[in-house]
Tab-separated table of C-alpha atoms in Angstrom:
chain	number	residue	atom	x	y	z
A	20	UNK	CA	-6.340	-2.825	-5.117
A	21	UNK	CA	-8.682	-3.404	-8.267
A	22	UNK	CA	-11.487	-6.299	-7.239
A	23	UNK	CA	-14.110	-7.836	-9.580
A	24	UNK	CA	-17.601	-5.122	-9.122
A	25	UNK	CA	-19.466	-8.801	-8.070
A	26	UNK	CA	-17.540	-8.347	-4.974
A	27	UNK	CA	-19.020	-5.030	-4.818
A	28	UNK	CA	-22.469	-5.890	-4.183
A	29	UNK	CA	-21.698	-6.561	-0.375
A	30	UNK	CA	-19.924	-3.136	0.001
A	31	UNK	CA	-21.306	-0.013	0.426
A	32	UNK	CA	-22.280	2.820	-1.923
A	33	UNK	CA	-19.329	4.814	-1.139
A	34	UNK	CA	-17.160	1.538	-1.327
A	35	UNK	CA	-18.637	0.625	-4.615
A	36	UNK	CA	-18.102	4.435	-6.082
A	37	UNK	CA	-14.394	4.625	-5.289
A	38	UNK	CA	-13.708	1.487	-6.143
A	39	UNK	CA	-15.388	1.643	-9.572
A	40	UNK	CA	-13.957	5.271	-10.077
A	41	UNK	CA	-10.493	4.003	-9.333
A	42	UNK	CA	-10.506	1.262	-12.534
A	43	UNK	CA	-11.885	4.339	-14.550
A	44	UNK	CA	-9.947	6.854	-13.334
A	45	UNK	CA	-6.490	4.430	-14.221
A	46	UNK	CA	-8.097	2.898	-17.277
A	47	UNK	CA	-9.058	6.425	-19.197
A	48	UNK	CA	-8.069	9.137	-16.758
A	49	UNK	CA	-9.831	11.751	-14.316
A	50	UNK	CA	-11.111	13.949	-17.140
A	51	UNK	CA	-12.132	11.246	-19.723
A	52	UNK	CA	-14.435	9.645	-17.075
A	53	UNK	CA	-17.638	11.167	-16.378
A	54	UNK	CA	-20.046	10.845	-13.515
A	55	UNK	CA	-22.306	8.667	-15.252
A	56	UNK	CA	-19.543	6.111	-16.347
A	57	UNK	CA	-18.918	6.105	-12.945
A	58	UNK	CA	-22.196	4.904	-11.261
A	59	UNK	CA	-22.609	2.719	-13.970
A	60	UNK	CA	-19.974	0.857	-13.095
A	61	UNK	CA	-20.724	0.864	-9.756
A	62	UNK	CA	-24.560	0.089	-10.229
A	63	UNK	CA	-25.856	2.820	-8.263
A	64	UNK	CA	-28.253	5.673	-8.878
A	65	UNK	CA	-26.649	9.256	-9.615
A	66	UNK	CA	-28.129	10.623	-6.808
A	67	UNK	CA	-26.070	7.727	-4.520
A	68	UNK	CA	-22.785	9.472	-6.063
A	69	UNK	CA	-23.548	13.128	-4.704
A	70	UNK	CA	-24.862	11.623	-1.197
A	71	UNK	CA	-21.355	10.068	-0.911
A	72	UNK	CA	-18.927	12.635	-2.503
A	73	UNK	CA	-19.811	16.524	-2.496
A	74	UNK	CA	-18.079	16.422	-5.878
A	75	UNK	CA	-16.254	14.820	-8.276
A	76	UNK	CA	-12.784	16.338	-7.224
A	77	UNK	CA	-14.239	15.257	-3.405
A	78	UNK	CA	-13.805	11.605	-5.050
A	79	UNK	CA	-10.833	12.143	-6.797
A	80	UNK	CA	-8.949	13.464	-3.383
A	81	UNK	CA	-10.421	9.998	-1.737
A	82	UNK	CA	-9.541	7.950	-4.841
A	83	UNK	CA	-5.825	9.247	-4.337
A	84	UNK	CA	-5.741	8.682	-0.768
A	85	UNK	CA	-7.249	5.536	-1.516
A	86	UNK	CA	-4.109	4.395	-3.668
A	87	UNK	CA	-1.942	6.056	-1.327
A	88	UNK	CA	-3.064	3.445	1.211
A	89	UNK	CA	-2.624	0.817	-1.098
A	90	UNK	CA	0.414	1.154	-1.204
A	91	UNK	CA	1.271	1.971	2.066
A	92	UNK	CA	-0.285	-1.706	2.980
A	93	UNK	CA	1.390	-3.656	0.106
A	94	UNK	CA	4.893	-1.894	2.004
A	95	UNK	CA	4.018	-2.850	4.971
A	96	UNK	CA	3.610	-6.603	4.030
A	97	UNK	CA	6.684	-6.921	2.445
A	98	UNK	CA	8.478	-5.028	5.264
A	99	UNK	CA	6.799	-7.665	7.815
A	100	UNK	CA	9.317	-10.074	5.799
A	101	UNK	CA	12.288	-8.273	6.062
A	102	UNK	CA	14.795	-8.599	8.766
A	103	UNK	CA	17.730	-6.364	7.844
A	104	UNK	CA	18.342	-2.864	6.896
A	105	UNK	CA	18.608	-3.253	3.435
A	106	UNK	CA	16.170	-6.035	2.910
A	107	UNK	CA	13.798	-2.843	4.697
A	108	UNK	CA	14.807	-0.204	1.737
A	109	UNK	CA	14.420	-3.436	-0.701
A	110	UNK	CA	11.136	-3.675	0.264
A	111	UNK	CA	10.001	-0.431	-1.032
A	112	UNK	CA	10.832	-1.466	-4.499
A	113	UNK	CA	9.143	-4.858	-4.040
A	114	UNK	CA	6.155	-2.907	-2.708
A	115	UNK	CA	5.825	-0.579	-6.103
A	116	UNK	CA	6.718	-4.353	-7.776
A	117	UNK	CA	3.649	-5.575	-6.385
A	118	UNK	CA	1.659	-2.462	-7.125
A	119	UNK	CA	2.965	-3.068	-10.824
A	120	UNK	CA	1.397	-6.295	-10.852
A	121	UNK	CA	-2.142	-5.712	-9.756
A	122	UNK	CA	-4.772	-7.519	-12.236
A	123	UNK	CA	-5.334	-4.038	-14.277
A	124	UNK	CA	-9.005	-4.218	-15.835
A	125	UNK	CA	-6.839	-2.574	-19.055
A	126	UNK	CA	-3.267	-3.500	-18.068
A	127	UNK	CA	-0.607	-1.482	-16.172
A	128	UNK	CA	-0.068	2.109	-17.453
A	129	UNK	CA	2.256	3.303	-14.599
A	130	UNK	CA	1.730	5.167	-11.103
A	131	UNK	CA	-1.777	5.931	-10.885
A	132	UNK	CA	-0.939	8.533	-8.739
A	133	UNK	CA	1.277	10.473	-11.000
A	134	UNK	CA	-0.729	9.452	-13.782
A	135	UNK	CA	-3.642	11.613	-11.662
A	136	UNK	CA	-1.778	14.482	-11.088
A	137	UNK	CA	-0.684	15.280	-14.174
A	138	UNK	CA	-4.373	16.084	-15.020
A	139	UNK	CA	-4.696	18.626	-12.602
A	140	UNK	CA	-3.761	21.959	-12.040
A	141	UNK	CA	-0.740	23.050	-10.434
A	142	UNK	CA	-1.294	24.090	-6.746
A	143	UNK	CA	-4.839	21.437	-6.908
A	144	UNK	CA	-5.009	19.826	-3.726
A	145	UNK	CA	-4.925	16.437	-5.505
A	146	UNK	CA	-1.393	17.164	-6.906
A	147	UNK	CA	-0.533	18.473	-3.348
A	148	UNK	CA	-1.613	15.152	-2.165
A	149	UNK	CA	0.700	12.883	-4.809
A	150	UNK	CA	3.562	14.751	-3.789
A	151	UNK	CA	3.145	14.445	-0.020
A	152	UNK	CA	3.049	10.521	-1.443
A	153	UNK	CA	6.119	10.606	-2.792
A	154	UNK	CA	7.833	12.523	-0.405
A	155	UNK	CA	6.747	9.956	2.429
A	156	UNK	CA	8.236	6.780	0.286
A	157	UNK	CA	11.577	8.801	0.256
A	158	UNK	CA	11.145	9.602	3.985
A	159	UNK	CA	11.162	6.211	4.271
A	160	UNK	CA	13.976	5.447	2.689
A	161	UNK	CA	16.014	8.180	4.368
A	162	UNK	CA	14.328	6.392	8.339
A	163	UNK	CA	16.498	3.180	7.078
A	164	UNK	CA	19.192	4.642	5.894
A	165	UNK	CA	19.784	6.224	9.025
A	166	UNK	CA	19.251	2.947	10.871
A	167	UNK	CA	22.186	1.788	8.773
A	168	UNK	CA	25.754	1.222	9.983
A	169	UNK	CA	28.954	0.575	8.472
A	170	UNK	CA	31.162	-2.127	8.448
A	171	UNK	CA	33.415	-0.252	10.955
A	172	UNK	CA	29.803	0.431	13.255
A	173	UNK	CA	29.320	4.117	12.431
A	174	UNK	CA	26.282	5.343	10.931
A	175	UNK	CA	26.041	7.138	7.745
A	176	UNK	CA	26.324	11.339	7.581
A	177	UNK	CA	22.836	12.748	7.571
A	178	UNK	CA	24.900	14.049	4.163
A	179	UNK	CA	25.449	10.484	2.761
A	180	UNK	CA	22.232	9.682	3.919
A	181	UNK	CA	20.148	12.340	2.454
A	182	UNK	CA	22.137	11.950	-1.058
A	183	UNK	CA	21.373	7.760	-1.036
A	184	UNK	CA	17.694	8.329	-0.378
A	185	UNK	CA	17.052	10.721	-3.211
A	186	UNK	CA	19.430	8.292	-5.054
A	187	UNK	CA	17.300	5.284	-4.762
A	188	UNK	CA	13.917	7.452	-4.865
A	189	UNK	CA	15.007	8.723	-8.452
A	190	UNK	CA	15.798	5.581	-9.604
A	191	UNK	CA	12.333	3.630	-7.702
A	192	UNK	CA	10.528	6.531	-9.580
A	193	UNK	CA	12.377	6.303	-12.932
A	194	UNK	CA	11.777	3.181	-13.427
A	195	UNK	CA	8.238	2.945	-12.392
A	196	UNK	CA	7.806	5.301	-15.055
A	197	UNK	CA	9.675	3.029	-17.276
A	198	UNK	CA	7.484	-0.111	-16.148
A	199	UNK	CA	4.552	2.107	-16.994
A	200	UNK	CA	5.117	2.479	-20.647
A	201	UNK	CA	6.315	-1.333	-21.163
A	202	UNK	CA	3.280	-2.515	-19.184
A	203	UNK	CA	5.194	-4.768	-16.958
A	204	UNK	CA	7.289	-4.605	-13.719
A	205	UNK	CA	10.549	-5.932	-15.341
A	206	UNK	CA	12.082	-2.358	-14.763
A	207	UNK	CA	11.426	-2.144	-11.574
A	208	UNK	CA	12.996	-5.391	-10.825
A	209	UNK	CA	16.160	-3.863	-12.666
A	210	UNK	CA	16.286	-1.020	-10.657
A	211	UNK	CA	15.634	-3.048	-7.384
A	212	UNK	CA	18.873	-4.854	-8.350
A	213	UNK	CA	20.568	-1.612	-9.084
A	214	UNK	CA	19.637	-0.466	-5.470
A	215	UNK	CA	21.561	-3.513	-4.089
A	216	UNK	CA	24.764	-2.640	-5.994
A	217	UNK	CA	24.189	1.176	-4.619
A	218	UNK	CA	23.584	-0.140	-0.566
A	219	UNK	CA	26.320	-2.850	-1.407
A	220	UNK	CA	28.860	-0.131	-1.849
A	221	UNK	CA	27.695	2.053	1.441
């Protein structure tokens, strides 16, 4: 989650570098932003950079994970607040909500992490990683679907289930992509309404 670089002077080096390489990497891109923008930003020496990271795609891959885990703890929040199976694949949407509505240094631009990956080459390591990001929100969506039960008690087909999931992940990314290019999370609060029509008619 973006923080103000005074809180950074209590953090470590490494702390300081990702933090200030993930405003610049969102705000202008991973090839835009060069090493020295970097530990300017972070008030550091050069030197402090390469004794941290063994290269700039080593802090890219930790800048991705980095977001990955943002994520991952603005889900779990929300999940800690809901109580039934659908307020549980809600929550995923809420989560990229909240993600949407970070205090952006240049405003929100969209998924960071997609964003990053469509700078780098297919088969890079850091577009590996993305995907294995996406692929673990829809997991998630497909672990409460499968919790879910009809009104007659039986649980969905691993059919139904596996066709909802991708469903609702199309739509979650759609219209983060959406919110992205509007610069707001109204879209996302569309399609979370949209998802309640689709688990209203399961």
């Amino acid at each position: 989650m973006p923080t103000s670089l005074k809180a950074q002077k209590t953090a470590s080096a490494r702390e300081r570098l990702l933090e200030a390489a993930g405003i610049l990497f969102y705000n202008y891109g991973i090839n835009a932003t060069g090493i020295d923008m970097i530990t300017a930003k972070a008030g550091v020496a050069k030197m402090s950079l390469y004794n941290n990271f063994s290269s700039k795609s080593d802090l890219v891959a930790a800048f991705i994970a980095m977001r990955h885990q943002e994520w991952l703890d603005l889900y779990e929040a929300r999940l800690k607040q809901a109580h039934t199976v659908p307020d549980r694949i809600l929550a995923v949407f809420d989560a990229y909500q909240d993600h949407a509505e970070f205090d952006y240094e240049n405003g929100f631009r969209g998924c960071g992490l997609l964003n990053a990956a469509a700078e780098l080459a297919a088969g890079d390591e850091g577009r590996e990683a993305v995907r294995r990001h996406k692929e673990e929100v829809e997991r998630l969506l497909v672990q409460h679907l499968e919790s879910w039960h009809s009104t007659a008690g039986e649980a969905l087909p691993k059919e139904q289930v596996a066709l909802a999931a991708e469903h609702l992940s199309f739509l979650l990314e759609g219209s983060f992509a959406r919110a992205g290019l509007e610069g707001n999370s109204n879209r996302v609060l569309s399609a979370r309404r949209l998802a309640e029509s689709i688990l209203a008619a399961l």
